[in-house]
PDB file of C-alpha atoms in Angstrom:
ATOM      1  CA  UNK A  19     149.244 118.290   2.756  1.00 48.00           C
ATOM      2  CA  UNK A  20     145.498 119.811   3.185  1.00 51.00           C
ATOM      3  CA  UNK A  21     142.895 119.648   0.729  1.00 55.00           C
ATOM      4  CA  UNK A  22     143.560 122.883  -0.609  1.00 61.00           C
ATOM      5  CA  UNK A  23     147.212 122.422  -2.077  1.00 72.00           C
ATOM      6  CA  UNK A  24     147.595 121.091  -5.493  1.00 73.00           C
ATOM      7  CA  UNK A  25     150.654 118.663  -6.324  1.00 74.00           C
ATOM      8  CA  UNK A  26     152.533 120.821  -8.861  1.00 80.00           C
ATOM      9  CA  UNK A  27     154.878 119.196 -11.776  1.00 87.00           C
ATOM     10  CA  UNK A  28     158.138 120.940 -11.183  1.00 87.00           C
ATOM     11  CA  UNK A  29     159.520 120.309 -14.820  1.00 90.00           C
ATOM     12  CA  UNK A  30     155.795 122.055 -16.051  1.00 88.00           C
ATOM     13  CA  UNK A  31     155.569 124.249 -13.431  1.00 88.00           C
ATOM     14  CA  UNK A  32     159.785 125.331 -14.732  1.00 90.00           C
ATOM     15  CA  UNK A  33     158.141 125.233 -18.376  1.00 89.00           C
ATOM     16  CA  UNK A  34     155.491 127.586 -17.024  1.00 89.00           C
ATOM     17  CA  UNK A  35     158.009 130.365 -15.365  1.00 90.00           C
ATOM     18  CA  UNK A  36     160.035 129.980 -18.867  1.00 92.00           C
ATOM     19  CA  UNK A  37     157.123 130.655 -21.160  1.00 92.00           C
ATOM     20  CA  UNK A  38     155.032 133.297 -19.436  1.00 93.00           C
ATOM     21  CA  UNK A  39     157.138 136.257 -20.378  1.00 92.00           C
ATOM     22  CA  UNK A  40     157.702 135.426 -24.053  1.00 93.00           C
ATOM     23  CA  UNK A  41     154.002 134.288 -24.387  1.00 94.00           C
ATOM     24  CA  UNK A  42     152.892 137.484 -22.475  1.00 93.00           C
ATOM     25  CA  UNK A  43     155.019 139.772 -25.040  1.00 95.00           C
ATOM     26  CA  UNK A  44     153.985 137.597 -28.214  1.00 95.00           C
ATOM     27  CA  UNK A  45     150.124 138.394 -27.113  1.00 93.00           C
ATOM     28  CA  UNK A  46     151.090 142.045 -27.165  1.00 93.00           C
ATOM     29  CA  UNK A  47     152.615 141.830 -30.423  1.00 95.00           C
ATOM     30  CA  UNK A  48     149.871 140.283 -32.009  1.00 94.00           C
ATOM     31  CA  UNK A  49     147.377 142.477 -30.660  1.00 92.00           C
ATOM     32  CA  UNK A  50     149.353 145.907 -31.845  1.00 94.00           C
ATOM     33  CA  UNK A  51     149.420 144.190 -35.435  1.00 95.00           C
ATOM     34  CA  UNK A  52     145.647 143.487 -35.572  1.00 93.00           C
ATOM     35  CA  UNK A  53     145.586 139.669 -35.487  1.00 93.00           C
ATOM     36  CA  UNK A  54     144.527 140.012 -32.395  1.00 89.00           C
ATOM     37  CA  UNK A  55     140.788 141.799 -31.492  1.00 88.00           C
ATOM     38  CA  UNK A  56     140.208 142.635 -27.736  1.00 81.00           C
ATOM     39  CA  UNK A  57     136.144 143.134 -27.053  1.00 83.00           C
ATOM     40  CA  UNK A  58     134.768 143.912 -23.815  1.00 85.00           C
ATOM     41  CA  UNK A  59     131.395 143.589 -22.818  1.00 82.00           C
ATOM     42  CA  UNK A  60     129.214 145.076 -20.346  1.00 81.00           C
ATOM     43  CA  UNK A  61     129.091 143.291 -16.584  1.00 78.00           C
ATOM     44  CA  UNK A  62     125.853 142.878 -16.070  1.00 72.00           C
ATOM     45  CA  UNK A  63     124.350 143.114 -12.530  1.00 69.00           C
ATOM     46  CA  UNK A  64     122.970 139.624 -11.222  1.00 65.00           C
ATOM     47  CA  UNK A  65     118.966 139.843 -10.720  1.00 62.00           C
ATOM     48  CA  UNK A  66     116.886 138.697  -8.602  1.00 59.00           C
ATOM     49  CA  UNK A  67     114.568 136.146  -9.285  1.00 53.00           C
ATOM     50  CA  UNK A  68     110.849 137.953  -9.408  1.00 59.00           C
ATOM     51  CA  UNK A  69     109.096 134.641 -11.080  1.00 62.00           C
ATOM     52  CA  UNK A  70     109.353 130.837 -10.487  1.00 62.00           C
ATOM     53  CA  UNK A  71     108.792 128.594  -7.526  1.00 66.00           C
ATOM     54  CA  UNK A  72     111.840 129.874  -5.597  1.00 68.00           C
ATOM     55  CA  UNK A  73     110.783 133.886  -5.856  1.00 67.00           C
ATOM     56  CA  UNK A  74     107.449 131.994  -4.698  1.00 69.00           C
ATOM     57  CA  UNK A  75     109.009 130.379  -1.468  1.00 73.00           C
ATOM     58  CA  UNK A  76     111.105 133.682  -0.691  1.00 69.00           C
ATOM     59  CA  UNK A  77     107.958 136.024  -0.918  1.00 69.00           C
ATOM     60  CA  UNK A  78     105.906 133.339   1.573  1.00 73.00           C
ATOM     61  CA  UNK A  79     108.859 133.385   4.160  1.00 73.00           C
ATOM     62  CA  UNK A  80     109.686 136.906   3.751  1.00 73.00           C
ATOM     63  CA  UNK A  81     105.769 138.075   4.193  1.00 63.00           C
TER      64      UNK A  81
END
């Protein structure tokens, strides 16, 4: 076994196949009926750091 592969609970991991499609179509229903509110947000893009002792250090190595 490497370090990346979990040990997996096969009666959880059974539960988990069982439940997914009911759970999945129960999400559905309660969005259709209003209980339910989906928001999305706006992805920001990551900025750079302009200020601060590390902008510092990168402007002195960068010249």
């Amino acid at each position: 076994m490497t370090t990346t592969e979990h040990p997996t609970d096969p009666l959880a991991a059974s539960f988990a196949v069982l439940l997914r499609g009911p759970l999945t179509e129960l999400y559905a229903l309660l969005w259709r009926v209003g209980v339910l509110e989906v928001v999305t947000t706006e992805r920001r893009q990551p900025r750079l750091a302009t200020t601060g002792p590390a902008a510092a250090e990168y402007r002195r190595a960068t010249g």
